[in-house]
XYZ file of C-alpha atoms in Angstrom:
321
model
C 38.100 61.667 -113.622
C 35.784 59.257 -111.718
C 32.989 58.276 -112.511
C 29.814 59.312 -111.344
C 27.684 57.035 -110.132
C 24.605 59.451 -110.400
C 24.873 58.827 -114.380
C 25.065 54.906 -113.796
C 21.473 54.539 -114.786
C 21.778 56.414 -117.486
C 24.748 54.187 -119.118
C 22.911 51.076 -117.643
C 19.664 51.639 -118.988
C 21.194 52.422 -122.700
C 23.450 49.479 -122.189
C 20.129 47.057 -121.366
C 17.637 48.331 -123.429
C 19.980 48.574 -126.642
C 22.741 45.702 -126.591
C 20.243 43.224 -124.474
C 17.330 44.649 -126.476
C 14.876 44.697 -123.150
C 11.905 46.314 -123.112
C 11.462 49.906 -121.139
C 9.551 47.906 -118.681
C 11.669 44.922 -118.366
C 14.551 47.676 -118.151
C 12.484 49.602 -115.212
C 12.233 46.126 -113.279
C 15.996 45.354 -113.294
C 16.634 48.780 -112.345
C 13.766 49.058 -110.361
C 12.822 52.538 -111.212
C 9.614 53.701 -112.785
C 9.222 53.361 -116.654
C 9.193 56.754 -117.141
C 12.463 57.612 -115.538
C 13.969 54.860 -118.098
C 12.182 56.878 -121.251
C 13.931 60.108 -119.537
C 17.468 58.590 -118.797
C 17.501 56.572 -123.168
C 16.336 60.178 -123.976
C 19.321 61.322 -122.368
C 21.179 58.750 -123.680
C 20.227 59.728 -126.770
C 20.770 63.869 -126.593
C 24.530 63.082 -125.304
C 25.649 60.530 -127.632
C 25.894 58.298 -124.896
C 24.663 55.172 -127.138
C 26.928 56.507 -129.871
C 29.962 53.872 -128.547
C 32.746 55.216 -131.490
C 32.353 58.835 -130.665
C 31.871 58.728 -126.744
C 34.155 59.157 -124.077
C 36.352 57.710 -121.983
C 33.457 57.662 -119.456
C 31.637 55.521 -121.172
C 34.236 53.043 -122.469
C 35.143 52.338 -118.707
C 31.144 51.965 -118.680
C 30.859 50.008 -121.629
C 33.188 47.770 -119.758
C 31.341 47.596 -116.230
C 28.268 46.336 -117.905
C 30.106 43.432 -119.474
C 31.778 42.807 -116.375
C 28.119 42.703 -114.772
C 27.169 40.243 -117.503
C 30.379 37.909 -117.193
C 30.986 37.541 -113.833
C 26.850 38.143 -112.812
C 27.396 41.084 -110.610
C 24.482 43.264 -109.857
C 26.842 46.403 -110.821
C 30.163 47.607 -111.566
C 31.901 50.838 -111.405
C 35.438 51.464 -112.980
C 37.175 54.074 -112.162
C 39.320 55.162 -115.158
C 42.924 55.539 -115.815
C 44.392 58.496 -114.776
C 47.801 59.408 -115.796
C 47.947 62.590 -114.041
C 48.003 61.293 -110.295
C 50.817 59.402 -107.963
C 48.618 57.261 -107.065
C 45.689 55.882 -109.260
C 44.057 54.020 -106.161
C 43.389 57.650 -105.219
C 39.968 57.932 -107.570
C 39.024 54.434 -106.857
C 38.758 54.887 -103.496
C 36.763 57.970 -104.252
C 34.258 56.571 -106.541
C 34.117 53.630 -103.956
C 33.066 56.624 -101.256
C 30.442 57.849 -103.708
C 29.063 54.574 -104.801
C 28.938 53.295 -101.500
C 26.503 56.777 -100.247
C 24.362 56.181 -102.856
C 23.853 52.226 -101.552
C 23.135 53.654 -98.415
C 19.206 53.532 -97.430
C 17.178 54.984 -94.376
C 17.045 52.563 -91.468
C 19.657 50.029 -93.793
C 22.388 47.688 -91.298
C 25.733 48.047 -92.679
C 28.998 45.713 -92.261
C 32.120 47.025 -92.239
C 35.564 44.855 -92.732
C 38.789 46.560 -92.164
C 41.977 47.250 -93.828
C 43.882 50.193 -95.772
C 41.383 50.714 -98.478
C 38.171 50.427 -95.841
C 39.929 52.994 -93.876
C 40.699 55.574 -96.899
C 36.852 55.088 -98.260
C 36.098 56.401 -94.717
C 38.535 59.244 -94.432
C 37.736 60.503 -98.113
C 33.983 59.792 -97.574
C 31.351 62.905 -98.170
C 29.376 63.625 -94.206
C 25.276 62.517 -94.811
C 22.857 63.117 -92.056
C 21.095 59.568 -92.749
C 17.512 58.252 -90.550
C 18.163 55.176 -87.908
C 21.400 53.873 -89.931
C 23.345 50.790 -87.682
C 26.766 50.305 -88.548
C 28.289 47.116 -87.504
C 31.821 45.498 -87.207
C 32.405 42.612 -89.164
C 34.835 41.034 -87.275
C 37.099 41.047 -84.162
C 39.480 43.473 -83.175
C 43.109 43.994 -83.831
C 46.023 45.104 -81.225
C 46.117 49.079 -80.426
C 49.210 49.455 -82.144
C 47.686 48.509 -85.406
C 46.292 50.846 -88.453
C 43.301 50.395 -90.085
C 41.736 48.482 -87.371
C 38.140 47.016 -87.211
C 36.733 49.541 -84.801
C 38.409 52.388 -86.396
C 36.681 51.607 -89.591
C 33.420 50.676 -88.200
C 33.126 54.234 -86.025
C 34.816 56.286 -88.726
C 32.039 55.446 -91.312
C 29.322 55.627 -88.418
C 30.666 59.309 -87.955
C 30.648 60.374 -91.164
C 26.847 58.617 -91.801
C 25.676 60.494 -88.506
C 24.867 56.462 -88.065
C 24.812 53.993 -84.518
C 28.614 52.228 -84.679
C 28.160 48.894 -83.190
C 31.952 47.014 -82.324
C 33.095 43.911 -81.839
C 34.624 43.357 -78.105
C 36.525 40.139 -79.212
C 40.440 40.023 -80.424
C 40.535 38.960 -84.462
C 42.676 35.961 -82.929
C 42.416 33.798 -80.411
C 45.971 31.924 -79.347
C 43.358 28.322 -79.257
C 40.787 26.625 -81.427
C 39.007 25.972 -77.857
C 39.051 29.368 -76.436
C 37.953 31.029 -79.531
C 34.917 28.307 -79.296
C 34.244 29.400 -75.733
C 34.212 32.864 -76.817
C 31.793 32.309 -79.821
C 29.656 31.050 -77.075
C 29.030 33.827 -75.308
C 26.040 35.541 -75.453
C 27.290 38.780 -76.507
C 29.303 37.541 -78.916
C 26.963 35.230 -80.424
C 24.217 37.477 -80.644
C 26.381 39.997 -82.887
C 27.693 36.917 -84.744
C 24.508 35.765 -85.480
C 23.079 39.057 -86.059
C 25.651 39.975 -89.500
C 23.101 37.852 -91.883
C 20.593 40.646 -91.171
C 22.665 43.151 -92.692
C 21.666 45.236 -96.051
C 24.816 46.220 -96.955
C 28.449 45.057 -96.577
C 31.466 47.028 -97.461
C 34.758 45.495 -97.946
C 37.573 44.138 -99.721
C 39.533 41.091 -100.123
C 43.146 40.492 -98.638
C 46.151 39.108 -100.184
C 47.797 36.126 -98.802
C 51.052 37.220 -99.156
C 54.061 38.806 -96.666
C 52.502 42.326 -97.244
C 48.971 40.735 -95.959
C 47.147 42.689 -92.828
C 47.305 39.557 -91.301
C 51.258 39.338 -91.303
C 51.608 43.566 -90.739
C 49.117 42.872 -87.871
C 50.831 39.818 -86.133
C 48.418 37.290 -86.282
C 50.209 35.413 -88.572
C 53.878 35.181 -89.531
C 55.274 35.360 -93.148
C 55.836 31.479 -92.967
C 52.683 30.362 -91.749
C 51.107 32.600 -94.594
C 53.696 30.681 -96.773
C 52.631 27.389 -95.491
C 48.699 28.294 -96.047
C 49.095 29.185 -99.339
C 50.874 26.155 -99.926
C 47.557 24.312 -98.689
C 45.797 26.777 -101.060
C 45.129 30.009 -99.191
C 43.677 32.604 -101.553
C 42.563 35.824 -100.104
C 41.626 37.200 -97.081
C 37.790 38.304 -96.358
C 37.205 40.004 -93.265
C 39.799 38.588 -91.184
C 39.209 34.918 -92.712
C 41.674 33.040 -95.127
C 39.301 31.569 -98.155
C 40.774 29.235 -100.867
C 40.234 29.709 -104.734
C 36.878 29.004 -104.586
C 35.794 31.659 -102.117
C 35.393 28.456 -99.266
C 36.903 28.818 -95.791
C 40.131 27.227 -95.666
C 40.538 24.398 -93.491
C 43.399 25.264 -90.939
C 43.725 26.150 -87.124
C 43.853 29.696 -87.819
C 40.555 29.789 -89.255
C 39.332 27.584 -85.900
C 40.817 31.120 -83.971
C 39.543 33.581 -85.342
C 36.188 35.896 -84.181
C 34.621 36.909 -87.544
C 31.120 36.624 -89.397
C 30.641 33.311 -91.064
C 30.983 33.447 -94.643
C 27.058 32.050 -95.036
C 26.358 35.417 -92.882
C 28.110 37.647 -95.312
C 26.670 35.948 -98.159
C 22.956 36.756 -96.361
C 23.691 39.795 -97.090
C 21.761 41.548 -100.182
C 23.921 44.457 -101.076
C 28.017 43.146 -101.059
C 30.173 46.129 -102.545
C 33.829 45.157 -102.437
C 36.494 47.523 -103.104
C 39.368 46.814 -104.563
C 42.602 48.861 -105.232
C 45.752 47.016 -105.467
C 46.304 44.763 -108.996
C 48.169 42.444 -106.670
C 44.735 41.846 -105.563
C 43.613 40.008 -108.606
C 43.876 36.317 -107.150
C 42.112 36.871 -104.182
C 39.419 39.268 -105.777
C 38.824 35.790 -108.162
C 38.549 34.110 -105.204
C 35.900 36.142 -103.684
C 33.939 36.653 -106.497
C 33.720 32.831 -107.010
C 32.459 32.281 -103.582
C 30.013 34.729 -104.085
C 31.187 37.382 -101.958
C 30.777 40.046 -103.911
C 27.768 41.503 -105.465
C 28.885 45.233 -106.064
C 32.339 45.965 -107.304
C 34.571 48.904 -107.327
C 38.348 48.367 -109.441
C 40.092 50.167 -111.791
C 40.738 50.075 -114.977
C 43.599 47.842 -115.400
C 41.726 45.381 -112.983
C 39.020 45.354 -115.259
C 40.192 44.280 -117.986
C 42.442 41.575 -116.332
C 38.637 40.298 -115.170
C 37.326 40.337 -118.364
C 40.500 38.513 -120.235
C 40.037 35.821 -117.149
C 36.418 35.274 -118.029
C 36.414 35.096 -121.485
C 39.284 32.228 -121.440
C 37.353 30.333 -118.933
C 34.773 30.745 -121.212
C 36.445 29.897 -124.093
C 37.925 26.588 -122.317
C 34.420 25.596 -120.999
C 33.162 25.833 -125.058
């Protein structure tokens, strides 16, 4: 089962005010709720055996986990959606939680950026309908050949449907075929205006690509298998929003990168709320990546991803000591 981001707070405010030892206020300010909904949710807490850690439940053990990913990698919050033996597909409930989550992020009048890819695209097809006030929903980057699924402006419009929300697209390709037409194009009013305009975003929503033959950007044609080959070679990492970034979370230095129509990673950045979803373990590179460049301030994995996170940080930690 997934969990529920409604009881979040609950598990958050247990996990602050009794391993971290805050205060009820200090543990209202980080939440930023009022001190009397943190007395209700420890009192909670307390009634369900929720701060009980041997004789909880697997709900809380993937919670337990979130807030230490939270602490270790200095995300503002982490879900987890739990193993799940009884599916074909665990990347099923991830995607689900990451539709939930990502509803409850959702304010009146908020901006939101959309990326593109498979697990974009599957958030919006599984994602609840809300009748939400004055919400803009924007396309993060340019768009991809017709033929193509999980394109840009299907995932923009698809989430702007199901918000009730203003879908705003990008009328650029992803790729341009030269460095100095794509600058020509960034140039144009239009174009620069939305370009300039990402930073003032509330909330972004997507995930990292790998750099790898079964990347969007090889499926899509922008790039063959051996010029992905030959980027990762010059240390291509993951993909965000249509943009190759190395280890670090930087933009990689290549022509490609000169091509392509997309938000600049300083815009993204901008951006206060950055949930990125991610469903594939092959991922885990590139997520690393992402995280590192700060890309990512909200984060949706499984299980198994988790704890691959939390082995990574605790050896860099232990080498850094």
């Amino acid at each position: 089962m997934a969990i529920r981001p409604a009881e979040q707070l609950i598990h958050k405010a247990a996990w602050l005010y009794y391993a971290h030892g805050l205060r009820q206020d200090q543990v209202a300010s980080q939440l930023n709720i009022s001190r009397a909904s943190v007395a209700m949710y420890l009192r909670k807490a307390r009634e369900t055996g929720i701060v009980n850690i041997s004789t909880s439940t697997q709900l809380f053990t993937d919670d337990v986990m979130a807030r230490k990913l939270e602490d270790a990698l200095g995300l503002d919050a982490v879900w987890i959606a739990p193993e799940n033996g009884h599916i074909p597909d665990p990347s099923t409930d991830i995607a689900v939680l990451a539709a939930s989550v990502f509803l409850e992020l959702v304010k009146k009048g908020d901006r939101i950026g959309v990326a593109w890819g498979r697990t974009v695209y599957t958030i919006a097809d599984i994602m609840s309908y809300a009748d939400l006030q004055d919400v803009t929903v924007v396309q993060l980057c340019g768009n991809l050949g017709a033929p193509y699924s999980y394109r840009p402006d299907q995932c923009t419009m698809e989430i702007a449907r199901r918000l009730n929300a203003k879908g705003l697209n990008f009328y650029a390709p992803l790729v341009l075929s030269t460095e100095e037409l794509a600058r020509a194009l960034r140039a144009e009013p239009v174009i620069r205006e939305q370009l300039s305009g990402i930073g003032d975003c509330d909330l972004a929503l997507y995930s990292v690509g790998a750099v790898d033959a079964d990347s969007h950007l090889v499926k899509c044609g922008a790039l063959t298998s051996g010029e992905m080959a030959e980027l990762r070679d010059q240390g291509a990492a993951g993909v965000i929003a249509g943009q190759i970034i190395d280890a670090g979370g930087k933009v990689l230095d290549c022509s490609y990168n000169r091509r392509v129509i997309s938000a600049e990673l300083a815009s993204l950045r901008a951006i206060a709320r950055r949930l990125m979803v991610v469903q594939e373990d092959s991922k885990f590179e590139p997520l690393l990546a992402a995280i590192a460049g700060g890309l990512c301030t909200h984060l949706v994995v499984g299980a198994h991803m988790a704890q691959r996170l939390l082995d990574q940080a605790g050896a860099a930690l232990q080498k850094a000591s």
